[in-house]
Coordinates of C-alpha atoms in Angstrom, one line a residue:
T221 CA 102.6 -39.2 -9.3
K222 CA 99.8 -39.3 -6.7
V223 CA 102.1 -39.1 -3.7
G224 CA 104.2 -36.3 -5.3
T225 CA 107.6 -38.0 -5.5
R226 CA 107.8 -38.7 -9.2
R227 CA 108.3 -36.3 -12.0
Y228 CA 107.4 -37.4 -15.5
W229 CA 110.1 -37.0 -18.1
E230 CA 107.9 -34.5 -20.0
D231 CA 108.2 -32.2 -17.0
W232 CA 112.0 -32.6 -16.9
A233 CA 112.1 -31.8 -20.6
K234 CA 110.7 -28.4 -19.9
D235 CA 113.5 -27.7 -17.4
V236 CA 116.1 -29.0 -19.9
H237 CA 114.7 -26.7 -22.6
L238 CA 115.2 -23.7 -20.3
I239 CA 118.7 -24.8 -19.2
A240 CA 119.7 -25.4 -22.8
E241 CA 118.7 -21.8 -23.6
R242 CA 120.7 -20.5 -20.7
H243 CA 123.7 -22.6 -21.8
T244 CA 123.4 -21.1 -25.3
T245 CA 123.3 -17.6 -23.9
R246 CA 126.3 -18.1 -21.6
I247 CA 128.5 -19.9 -24.2
T248 CA 127.7 -17.3 -26.8
A249 CA 128.7 -14.5 -24.4
L250 CA 132.0 -16.3 -23.7
L251 CA 132.7 -16.7 -27.4
D252 CA 131.9 -13.1 -28.0
N253 CA 134.3 -12.0 -25.3
P254 CA 137.9 -11.7 -26.8
E255 CA 139.4 -12.0 -23.3
T256 CA 138.5 -15.7 -23.1
G257 CA 140.7 -16.6 -26.0
L258 CA 138.2 -19.3 -27.2
Q259 CA 137.4 -17.9 -30.6
G260 CA 140.0 -19.8 -32.5
T261 CA 139.2 -23.1 -30.8
F262 CA 135.5 -22.7 -31.4
A263 CA 136.1 -21.6 -35.1
D264 CA 138.0 -24.9 -35.6
F265 CA 135.2 -26.8 -33.9
L266 CA 132.5 -25.1 -36.0
G267 CA 134.5 -25.8 -39.2
G268 CA 134.8 -29.5 -38.3
L269 CA 131.1 -29.7 -37.7
R270 CA 130.3 -28.1 -41.0
A271 CA 132.6 -30.5 -42.8
T272 CA 131.1 -33.4 -40.9
L273 CA 127.5 -32.5 -41.4
N274 CA 126.9 -29.7 -43.9
D275 CA 127.8 -26.1 -44.5
S276 CA 124.5 -24.8 -43.1
I277 CA 125.5 -25.5 -39.5
T278 CA 125.5 -22.1 -37.7
A279 CA 127.4 -21.1 -34.6
E280 CA 124.1 -21.1 -32.7
Q281 CA 123.5 -24.8 -33.7
A282 CA 127.1 -25.7 -32.7
V283 CA 126.6 -24.1 -29.3
S284 CA 123.3 -26.0 -29.0
M285 CA 125.1 -29.3 -29.6
L286 CA 127.5 -28.5 -26.9
S287 CA 124.6 -27.9 -24.5
Q288 CA 123.0 -31.2 -25.6
H289 CA 126.2 -33.0 -24.8
L290 CA 126.6 -31.3 -21.4
I291 CA 123.1 -32.1 -20.4
T292 CA 122.8 -35.6 -21.7
K293 CA 126.2 -37.1 -20.8
P294 CA 125.1 -37.9 -17.3
V295 CA 121.9 -39.5 -18.7
F296 CA 123.9 -42.1 -20.7
D297 CA 126.3 -42.6 -17.7
A298 CA 123.2 -43.4 -15.6
L299 CA 121.4 -45.6 -18.2
F300 CA 124.4 -47.7 -19.2
E301 CA 126.6 -47.6 -16.1
G302 CA 129.9 -49.4 -16.7
Y303 CA 130.0 -49.1 -20.5
A304 CA 132.1 -45.9 -20.5
F305 CA 130.4 -44.8 -23.7
T306 CA 131.3 -41.2 -23.4
E307 CA 134.9 -42.1 -23.0
H308 CA 135.1 -44.3 -26.1
N309 CA 132.8 -42.6 -28.6
P310 CA 134.9 -40.4 -31.0
V311 CA 132.3 -37.7 -31.4
S312 CA 131.6 -37.6 -27.6
K313 CA 135.3 -37.1 -27.0
V314 CA 135.5 -34.1 -29.4
M315 CA 132.4 -32.5 -27.8
Q316 CA 133.9 -33.1 -24.3
G317 CA 137.1 -31.5 -25.4
M318 CA 135.3 -28.3 -26.4
I319 CA 133.4 -28.4 -23.1
D320 CA 136.7 -28.8 -21.2
A321 CA 137.9 -25.6 -23.0
L322 CA 134.9 -23.8 -21.6
A323 CA 135.2 -25.5 -18.1
T324 CA 136.6 -22.5 -16.4
Q325 CA 133.3 -20.7 -16.8
H326 CA 131.4 -23.3 -14.6
L327 CA 128.8 -24.2 -17.1
E328 CA 128.0 -27.3 -15.1
T329 CA 126.3 -25.1 -12.4
E330 CA 123.1 -25.1 -14.6
T331 CA 123.0 -28.8 -15.0
E332 CA 123.4 -29.3 -11.2
K333 CA 119.7 -28.4 -11.1
L334 CA 119.0 -31.7 -13.0
D335 CA 120.7 -33.9 -10.5
R336 CA 117.3 -35.3 -9.4
F337 CA 116.4 -36.0 -13.0
Y338 CA 119.7 -38.0 -13.5
E339 CA 118.9 -39.8 -10.3
S340 CA 115.4 -40.7 -11.6
V341 CA 117.1 -42.2 -14.7
R342 CA 119.4 -44.3 -12.5
V343 CA 116.4 -45.5 -10.5
R344 CA 114.5 -46.4 -13.7
A345 CA 117.5 -48.2 -15.1
A346 CA 118.5 -50.0 -11.8
G347 CA 118.0 -53.8 -12.0
I348 CA 117.0 -53.8 -15.7
D349 CA 119.3 -56.3 -17.2
N350 CA 117.4 -57.1 -20.4
A351 CA 117.4 -55.4 -23.8
E352 CA 113.6 -55.0 -24.0
G353 CA 113.6 -53.0 -20.7
K354 CA 116.4 -50.7 -21.8
Q355 CA 114.6 -50.3 -25.2
R356 CA 111.5 -49.1 -23.4
I357 CA 113.4 -46.5 -21.4
I358 CA 115.2 -45.3 -24.5
T359 CA 111.8 -45.0 -26.3
E360 CA 110.5 -42.8 -23.5
L361 CA 113.7 -40.8 -23.4
Y362 CA 113.5 -40.2 -27.2
E363 CA 109.8 -39.5 -27.5
K364 CA 108.9 -37.7 -24.3
F365 CA 112.2 -36.1 -23.4
F366 CA 114.0 -35.2 -26.6
R367 CA 111.0 -33.9 -28.6
L368 CA 110.1 -31.5 -25.8
A369 CA 113.6 -30.5 -24.8
F370 CA 114.7 -29.7 -28.3
P371 CA 111.5 -29.1 -30.3
K372 CA 113.0 -27.2 -33.2
A373 CA 115.4 -30.0 -34.2
A374 CA 112.6 -32.6 -33.8
E375 CA 110.2 -30.6 -36.0
S376 CA 112.8 -29.9 -38.7
L377 CA 113.6 -33.6 -39.2
G378 CA 110.2 -35.2 -38.6
I379 CA 111.5 -37.3 -35.7
V380 CA 109.2 -40.1 -34.7
Y381 CA 110.2 -43.3 -32.9
T382 CA 109.6 -46.4 -35.1
P383 CA 107.4 -49.0 -33.6
V384 CA 109.2 -52.3 -33.1
E385 CA 106.4 -54.2 -35.0
V386 CA 107.1 -52.1 -38.1
V387 CA 110.8 -52.6 -37.8
D388 CA 110.5 -56.4 -37.4
F389 CA 108.2 -56.6 -40.4
I390 CA 110.7 -54.8 -42.6
L391 CA 113.5 -57.0 -41.4
R392 CA 111.5 -60.2 -42.0
S393 CA 110.6 -58.9 -45.5
V394 CA 114.2 -58.0 -46.4
E395 CA 115.4 -61.5 -45.3
H396 CA 112.6 -63.1 -47.4
V397 CA 113.6 -61.1 -50.4
L398 CA 117.3 -61.9 -50.0
N399 CA 116.4 -65.6 -49.6
T400 CA 114.0 -65.8 -52.6
Q401 CA 115.5 -63.3 -55.0
F402 CA 119.2 -63.5 -54.3
A403 CA 119.7 -66.9 -52.6
A404 CA 121.4 -64.9 -49.8
S405 CA 120.7 -63.9 -46.2
L406 CA 121.3 -61.0 -43.9
T407 CA 123.9 -63.1 -42.1
D408 CA 126.0 -63.8 -45.2
H409 CA 129.5 -62.4 -45.6
G410 CA 129.6 -59.3 -47.8
V411 CA 125.9 -58.4 -47.2
H412 CA 126.4 -54.8 -45.9
V413 CA 123.4 -53.3 -44.2
L414 CA 122.9 -49.6 -43.8
D415 CA 120.4 -47.6 -41.8
P416 CA 121.0 -44.0 -43.2
F417 CA 118.6 -42.3 -40.7
T418 CA 119.0 -44.4 -37.7
G419 CA 117.3 -42.3 -35.0
T420 CA 117.7 -44.4 -31.8
G421 CA 119.3 -47.3 -33.7
T422 CA 116.1 -49.5 -33.5
F423 CA 116.6 -51.1 -36.9
I424 CA 120.2 -52.3 -36.2
V425 CA 119.2 -53.3 -32.6
R426 CA 116.3 -55.4 -33.8
L427 CA 118.5 -57.0 -36.5
L428 CA 121.0 -58.0 -33.9
E429 CA 118.2 -59.5 -31.8
S430 CA 116.3 -61.0 -34.8
G431 CA 118.0 -64.4 -35.1
F432 CA 118.7 -63.7 -38.8
I433 CA 122.4 -63.4 -37.9
R434 CA 123.9 -66.7 -36.9
P435 CA 125.9 -66.6 -33.6
G436 CA 129.1 -67.4 -35.4
D437 CA 128.6 -64.4 -37.7
L438 CA 127.6 -61.9 -35.1
A439 CA 131.1 -60.5 -34.3
R440 CA 131.9 -60.1 -38.0
K441 CA 128.6 -58.5 -38.8
Y442 CA 128.8 -56.0 -35.8
T443 CA 132.4 -55.0 -36.5
T444 CA 132.4 -54.7 -40.3
E445 CA 129.0 -55.1 -42.0
L446 CA 126.4 -53.1 -40.1
H447 CA 126.3 -49.4 -40.6
A448 CA 124.2 -46.5 -39.4
N449 CA 124.1 -42.7 -39.9
E450 CA 122.5 -40.0 -37.8
I451 CA 122.5 -36.2 -38.1
L452 CA 121.2 -35.2 -34.7
L453 CA 123.8 -35.4 -31.9
L454 CA 121.5 -36.7 -29.1
A455 CA 119.9 -39.3 -31.4
Y456 CA 123.4 -40.3 -32.5
Y457 CA 124.4 -40.8 -28.9
I458 CA 121.3 -42.8 -28.1
A459 CA 121.7 -45.0 -31.2
A460 CA 125.4 -45.7 -30.6
I461 CA 125.0 -46.8 -27.0
N462 CA 121.8 -48.7 -27.7
I463 CA 123.5 -50.8 -30.4
E464 CA 126.6 -51.3 -28.3
A465 CA 124.6 -52.3 -25.2
T466 CA 122.5 -54.8 -27.3
Y467 CA 125.6 -56.4 -28.7
H468 CA 127.2 -56.6 -25.3
G469 CA 124.1 -58.2 -23.9
L470 CA 124.1 -60.9 -26.7
L471 CA 127.8 -61.6 -26.1
T472 CA 127.5 -62.0 -22.4
Q473 CA 124.8 -64.7 -22.9
T474 CA 127.6 -67.0 -24.0
D475 CA 130.6 -65.3 -22.6
P476 CA 129.8 -63.5 -19.2
E477 CA 133.3 -62.0 -19.2
A478 CA 133.0 -60.4 -22.6
G479 CA 134.3 -56.9 -22.7
Y480 CA 132.7 -53.7 -24.0
E481 CA 133.2 -53.1 -27.7
P482 CA 132.3 -49.8 -29.3
F483 CA 130.2 -49.8 -32.5
T484 CA 132.5 -48.4 -35.2
G485 CA 129.8 -48.6 -37.9
I486 CA 127.9 -45.5 -36.7
V487 CA 128.7 -42.1 -38.2
L488 CA 127.5 -38.6 -37.2
T489 CA 126.7 -37.2 -40.6
D490 CA 124.2 -35.7 -43.0
T491 CA 123.4 -38.8 -45.1
F492 CA 122.3 -36.7 -48.1
Q493 CA 125.4 -34.5 -48.0
M494 CA 127.8 -37.5 -47.9
T495 CA 127.2 -38.2 -51.6
E496 CA 127.0 -34.7 -52.9
H497 CA 129.6 -33.9 -55.6
G498 CA 132.6 -32.1 -54.3
D499 CA 131.8 -32.8 -50.6
T500 CA 134.9 -33.0 -48.4
L501 CA 134.9 -34.4 -44.9
D502 CA 136.7 -33.0 -41.8
A503 CA 140.1 -34.5 -41.2
T504 CA 141.2 -32.4 -38.2
V505 CA 138.4 -32.0 -35.6
F506 CA 136.5 -35.2 -36.2
P507 CA 139.1 -37.5 -37.8
T508 CA 137.8 -40.8 -36.6
N509 CA 134.2 -40.0 -37.5
S510 CA 135.3 -38.8 -41.0
A511 CA 137.4 -42.0 -41.5
R512 CA 134.3 -44.1 -40.7
A513 CA 132.3 -42.0 -43.3
E514 CA 134.9 -42.5 -46.0
A515 CA 135.1 -46.2 -45.3
Q516 CA 131.3 -46.5 -45.6
K517 CA 131.2 -44.6 -48.9
A518 CA 133.6 -47.1 -50.4
L519 CA 131.4 -50.1 -49.5
D520 CA 129.1 -52.0 -51.8
I521 CA 125.9 -51.6 -49.7
R522 CA 123.4 -54.4 -50.5
V523 CA 120.6 -53.5 -48.0
I524 CA 119.2 -50.1 -46.9
I525 CA 116.6 -50.1 -44.2
G526 CA 115.1 -47.4 -42.0
N527 CA 112.6 -44.7 -41.3
P528 CA 113.5 -41.6 -43.3
P529 CA 112.5 -38.2 -42.0
Y530 CA 109.2 -36.7 -43.3
S531 CA 109.6 -33.0 -43.9
V532 CA 108.4 -31.1 -47.0
G533 CA 109.6 -27.8 -45.6
Q534 CA 108.7 -25.1 -43.1
T535 CA 105.2 -23.7 -43.0
S536 CA 106.3 -20.1 -42.5
G537 CA 109.4 -18.1 -43.3
N538 CA 109.3 -16.9 -39.7
D539 CA 110.2 -20.4 -38.6
A540 CA 113.8 -20.0 -40.0
N541 CA 113.8 -23.8 -40.1
A542 CA 113.7 -24.7 -43.8
N543 CA 114.9 -27.9 -45.3
L544 CA 118.4 -27.9 -46.7
K545 CA 119.4 -27.9 -50.4
Y546 CA 121.3 -30.8 -51.9
P547 CA 122.2 -29.8 -55.5
T548 CA 123.4 -33.3 -56.7
L549 CA 120.5 -35.2 -55.1
D550 CA 117.9 -32.7 -56.1
A551 CA 119.2 -32.7 -59.6
N552 CA 118.7 -36.5 -59.7
I553 CA 115.1 -36.0 -58.6
E554 CA 114.5 -33.2 -61.2
T555 CA 115.7 -35.5 -64.0
T556 CA 113.6 -38.5 -62.9
Y557 CA 110.6 -38.0 -60.6
A558 CA 110.0 -34.4 -61.4
A559 CA 110.6 -34.7 -65.2
R560 CA 107.9 -37.3 -65.5
S561 CA 105.4 -35.6 -63.2
T562 CA 102.4 -33.9 -64.8
A563 CA 101.9 -31.6 -61.8
T564 CA 102.4 -27.9 -61.9
N565 CA 103.7 -27.5 -58.4
K566 CA 106.4 -30.2 -57.8
N567 CA 107.7 -28.9 -54.4
S568 CA 106.5 -32.0 -52.6
L569 CA 108.8 -34.2 -54.7
Y570 CA 111.7 -32.7 -52.6
D571 CA 110.2 -33.9 -49.3
S572 CA 112.8 -35.6 -47.2
Y573 CA 111.3 -39.1 -47.5
I574 CA 111.2 -38.8 -51.3
R575 CA 114.8 -37.6 -51.3
A576 CA 115.6 -40.7 -49.2
I577 CA 114.0 -43.0 -51.8
R578 CA 116.1 -41.3 -54.6
W579 CA 119.2 -41.4 -52.5
A580 CA 118.9 -45.1 -51.6
T581 CA 118.1 -46.0 -55.2
D582 CA 121.3 -44.4 -56.4
R583 CA 123.3 -45.8 -53.4
I584 CA 122.6 -49.5 -53.9
G585 CA 123.4 -49.3 -57.6
D586 CA 122.1 -52.1 -59.7
D587 CA 121.8 -54.8 -57.1
G588 CA 120.1 -54.6 -53.6
V589 CA 117.1 -54.2 -51.4
I590 CA 115.5 -51.1 -49.9
G591 CA 113.1 -51.4 -46.9
Y592 CA 111.5 -48.1 -45.7
V593 CA 108.6 -47.0 -43.7
T594 CA 107.5 -43.7 -45.2
N595 CA 104.8 -41.1 -45.7
G596 CA 102.4 -43.0 -47.9
G597 CA 101.1 -39.9 -49.8
W598 CA 103.2 -40.9 -52.9
I599 CA 101.1 -44.0 -53.5
D600 CA 98.2 -42.2 -55.2
S601 CA 98.9 -38.5 -55.3
N602 CA 98.9 -36.6 -58.6
T603 CA 102.3 -35.0 -58.0
A604 CA 103.9 -38.4 -57.5
D605 CA 102.9 -39.9 -60.8
G606 CA 106.4 -39.4 -62.1
L607 CA 107.8 -41.0 -59.0
R608 CA 105.7 -44.1 -59.5
Q609 CA 106.6 -44.4 -63.1
T610 CA 110.3 -44.1 -62.3
L611 CA 110.1 -46.7 -59.5
A612 CA 108.4 -49.2 -61.9
E613 CA 111.2 -48.7 -64.4
E614 CA 114.2 -48.8 -62.0
F615 CA 113.2 -51.8 -59.8
A616 CA 112.5 -55.5 -60.5
A617 CA 109.9 -55.8 -57.7
I618 CA 108.0 -53.4 -55.5
H619 CA 106.0 -54.3 -52.4
V620 CA 103.8 -51.6 -50.8
Y621 CA 101.9 -52.2 -47.5
N622 CA 99.5 -49.3 -46.9
L623 CA 99.1 -48.8 -43.1
R624 CA 96.6 -46.0 -43.6
G625 CA 96.1 -43.5 -40.7
N626 CA 95.7 -40.3 -42.7
A627 CA 94.3 -37.7 -40.3
R628 CA 93.9 -35.1 -43.0
T629 CA 90.6 -36.5 -44.2
A630 CA 87.1 -36.1 -42.9
G631 CA 83.8 -37.9 -42.3
E632 CA 83.5 -41.6 -43.0
Q633 CA 86.9 -41.7 -44.8
R634 CA 88.5 -40.3 -41.6
R635 CA 86.8 -43.1 -39.6
K636 CA 88.1 -45.7 -42.0
E637 CA 91.7 -44.4 -41.8
K638 CA 91.4 -44.6 -38.0
D639 CA 94.7 -44.6 -36.0
N640 CA 98.2 -44.0 -37.2
V641 CA 100.9 -46.6 -36.3
F642 CA 103.0 -43.7 -35.0
G643 CA 100.3 -42.6 -32.7
Q644 CA 100.2 -38.8 -32.4
G645 CA 103.7 -38.6 -34.0
A646 CA 102.3 -38.5 -37.6
R647 CA 99.1 -37.4 -39.3
T648 CA 99.9 -38.7 -42.8
T649 CA 99.2 -42.0 -44.4
V650 CA 102.0 -44.4 -43.5
A651 CA 103.3 -47.1 -45.8
I652 CA 106.0 -49.8 -45.8
V653 CA 107.8 -50.1 -49.1
L654 CA 110.2 -52.8 -50.3
L655 CA 112.1 -52.0 -53.4
V656 CA 114.2 -54.8 -55.1
K657 CA 116.9 -54.2 -57.7
K658 CA 118.3 -57.0 -59.9
P659 CA 120.8 -56.4 -62.7
S660 CA 119.3 -59.3 -64.7
H661 CA 115.8 -58.0 -64.6
T662 CA 114.2 -56.5 -67.8
G663 CA 110.9 -54.7 -68.2
P664 CA 108.7 -53.0 -65.6
A665 CA 108.6 -54.0 -62.0
T666 CA 106.2 -56.5 -60.5
I667 CA 104.1 -54.4 -58.1
H668 CA 102.5 -56.0 -55.1
Y669 CA 100.1 -54.0 -52.9
R670 CA 98.3 -54.6 -49.6
D671 CA 95.9 -52.4 -47.6
I672 CA 95.8 -53.1 -43.9
G673 CA 92.1 -52.4 -43.8
D674 CA 89.4 -50.0 -42.4
Y675 CA 88.5 -48.9 -38.9
L676 CA 91.6 -50.3 -37.2
T677 CA 93.2 -49.0 -34.1
R678 CA 96.9 -48.5 -33.7
E679 CA 97.1 -51.7 -31.6
D680 CA 95.1 -53.6 -34.3
K681 CA 97.5 -52.5 -37.0
L682 CA 100.6 -53.3 -35.1
H683 CA 99.2 -56.8 -34.2
T684 CA 98.3 -57.4 -37.8
L685 CA 101.9 -56.5 -38.8
T686 CA 103.3 -59.1 -36.4
Q687 CA 101.2 -61.7 -38.2
S688 CA 102.0 -60.5 -41.8
A689 CA 104.6 -61.5 -44.4
L690 CA 105.3 -60.5 -48.0
T691 CA 103.3 -63.5 -49.2
G692 CA 99.8 -64.8 -48.3
D693 CA 96.4 -63.3 -48.1
G694 CA 95.8 -59.6 -48.6
W695 CA 98.3 -59.0 -51.3
Q696 CA 97.3 -58.1 -54.9
Q697 CA 99.3 -57.5 -58.0
I698 CA 98.9 -54.0 -59.6
T699 CA 99.2 -53.2 -63.2
P700 CA 99.8 -49.5 -63.6
N701 CA 98.3 -47.5 -66.5
E702 CA 100.4 -45.4 -68.9
H703 CA 99.8 -42.3 -66.6
G704 CA 101.5 -43.9 -63.6
D705 CA 98.2 -44.5 -61.7
W706 CA 98.5 -47.5 -59.4
L707 CA 95.3 -47.5 -57.3
S708 CA 92.7 -45.0 -58.4
Q709 CA 93.2 -45.3 -62.1
R710 CA 91.7 -42.5 -64.1
N711 CA 88.8 -42.7 -66.6
H712 CA 90.1 -41.9 -70.0
T713 CA 86.8 -40.2 -71.1
F714 CA 87.6 -37.4 -68.7
A715 CA 90.4 -36.1 -71.0
A716 CA 87.8 -35.6 -73.8
L717 CA 85.8 -33.1 -71.8
T718 CA 86.2 -29.4 -72.3
P719 CA 88.6 -28.0 -69.6
L720 CA 87.4 -25.2 -67.3
G721 CA 90.6 -23.2 -68.0
T722 CA 93.9 -23.5 -69.8
R723 CA 97.1 -21.6 -70.1
D724 CA 97.2 -21.7 -73.8
R725 CA 93.7 -21.0 -75.3
A726 CA 95.3 -21.0 -78.8
E727 CA 95.9 -24.7 -78.4
V728 CA 92.9 -25.8 -76.4
H729 CA 89.4 -24.4 -76.2
S730 CA 88.2 -23.8 -72.6
I731 CA 85.1 -22.6 -70.8
F732 CA 86.7 -19.7 -69.0
N733 CA 89.0 -17.1 -70.5
A734 CA 90.9 -16.4 -67.3
F735 CA 93.5 -18.8 -65.9
S736 CA 95.5 -18.5 -62.7
R737 CA 96.9 -20.5 -59.8
G738 CA 94.1 -19.3 -57.6
L739 CA 94.2 -17.6 -54.2
E740 CA 97.8 -17.4 -53.0
T741 CA 99.8 -14.8 -51.0
G742 CA 102.9 -14.5 -53.0
R743 CA 104.4 -14.0 -49.5
D744 CA 102.6 -10.7 -49.2
A745 CA 101.3 -9.7 -45.8
W746 CA 97.7 -9.7 -47.0
I747 CA 95.7 -11.3 -49.7
Y748 CA 92.5 -9.4 -48.8
N749 CA 91.9 -7.1 -45.9
Y750 CA 88.6 -5.7 -44.6
S751 CA 90.0 -2.1 -44.6
I752 CA 90.7 -2.0 -48.4

């Protein structure tokens, strides 16, 4: 930096953002011009994307994906030279086919401006022959490059790279639960593992490297029993090549001549949409990807792990970036978590991470393990009382590790919360949750809870995680009350006090006659204005 010959990836991301916008403008103009004859080809492509992901995909988003592919293909070629990823991956081949149809318009002239960036990637990757080094580059690419180059997609899906220490703790915990509760292991035949929100594929990568899979089982696990879903094209690319490179590296330790083998367990898809009633997959444009999705849906998934997105919805209608609707999944939330909640406003129960908990609960059926790192607001919020009650009924055992880090507090409490394990990538409480389902279990779940402690830095918390297990000091068993309170259990004498206000004064006497939801806009331009 000091001698002026190095550009940080954050700076390149700004260039990429501008180039992506130019691509979008140029491709859109081509598609609007009837003389190009590309309208039918693009219509088929867009229809395939909608069937593969969800019906909300717009033409603008499809064009953005083409731009992402065009810009990032050289990145992967530079990072993983010799793997021929873009030639083998079924989604990449479809994207490249659409790019080839547009090739006569010389779209690549924009990306030529990034040649120095691609060269910087090659320089960074040169000589790095170990998985840890490649993982570090991928982390930077994801956090510093992707979030800045494509900010709207990152904001919509709450994309944050999961620290390896968190991933490893979840994997150790899942293996422990399988050993102690099911007399099984992650390496066993028939134990299918799914990461439904894979991001850069860190969970599957660390599982391959963990040692929990015996060398003799590695090929079977990789080819038939490990599965990953991702909705964002660039993240999907990174995950696929990351997993493939890791597996190839493990193989070459014992067989230096081992060839490259694509990871067929990864699917470009909207995980929530996959299980919606009446959903049909594309069989024309993305046939291989759809075949993988259908095969995954037919499997008995025993373990679900991952970092689900955190996104309750847009903050302003002007963002035009709202969460999607999933009628089947949301109906399941409505009849379980929401039905038992005592809150008036239950919108937060449809946050993406709570959807992910409901989805995983339904997906594993009566038998399996879920290991997530999530927003931890559900642990003691009033709105989530129905969620906590439902979890206690549906599972045999629950382990919650509160990693704190809530930046939406103040004073001494804020100092106690201290750093977030995601750094600046999250401002909410973060928690690791292990949910265990057993068909033979009766009665409420056994709930184990651990608080990581006060005043801890991010480094302190991650170090503590490396030393932690599901057993030992720090864990306490929680007995919920009838209201679904786990931590701060309410004082029952409070209910005997006269309420300040009530909707139905005929039923309950209150101090004030008026009752309302308070100060809210109702989406009007003004609540109060100095001129009126």
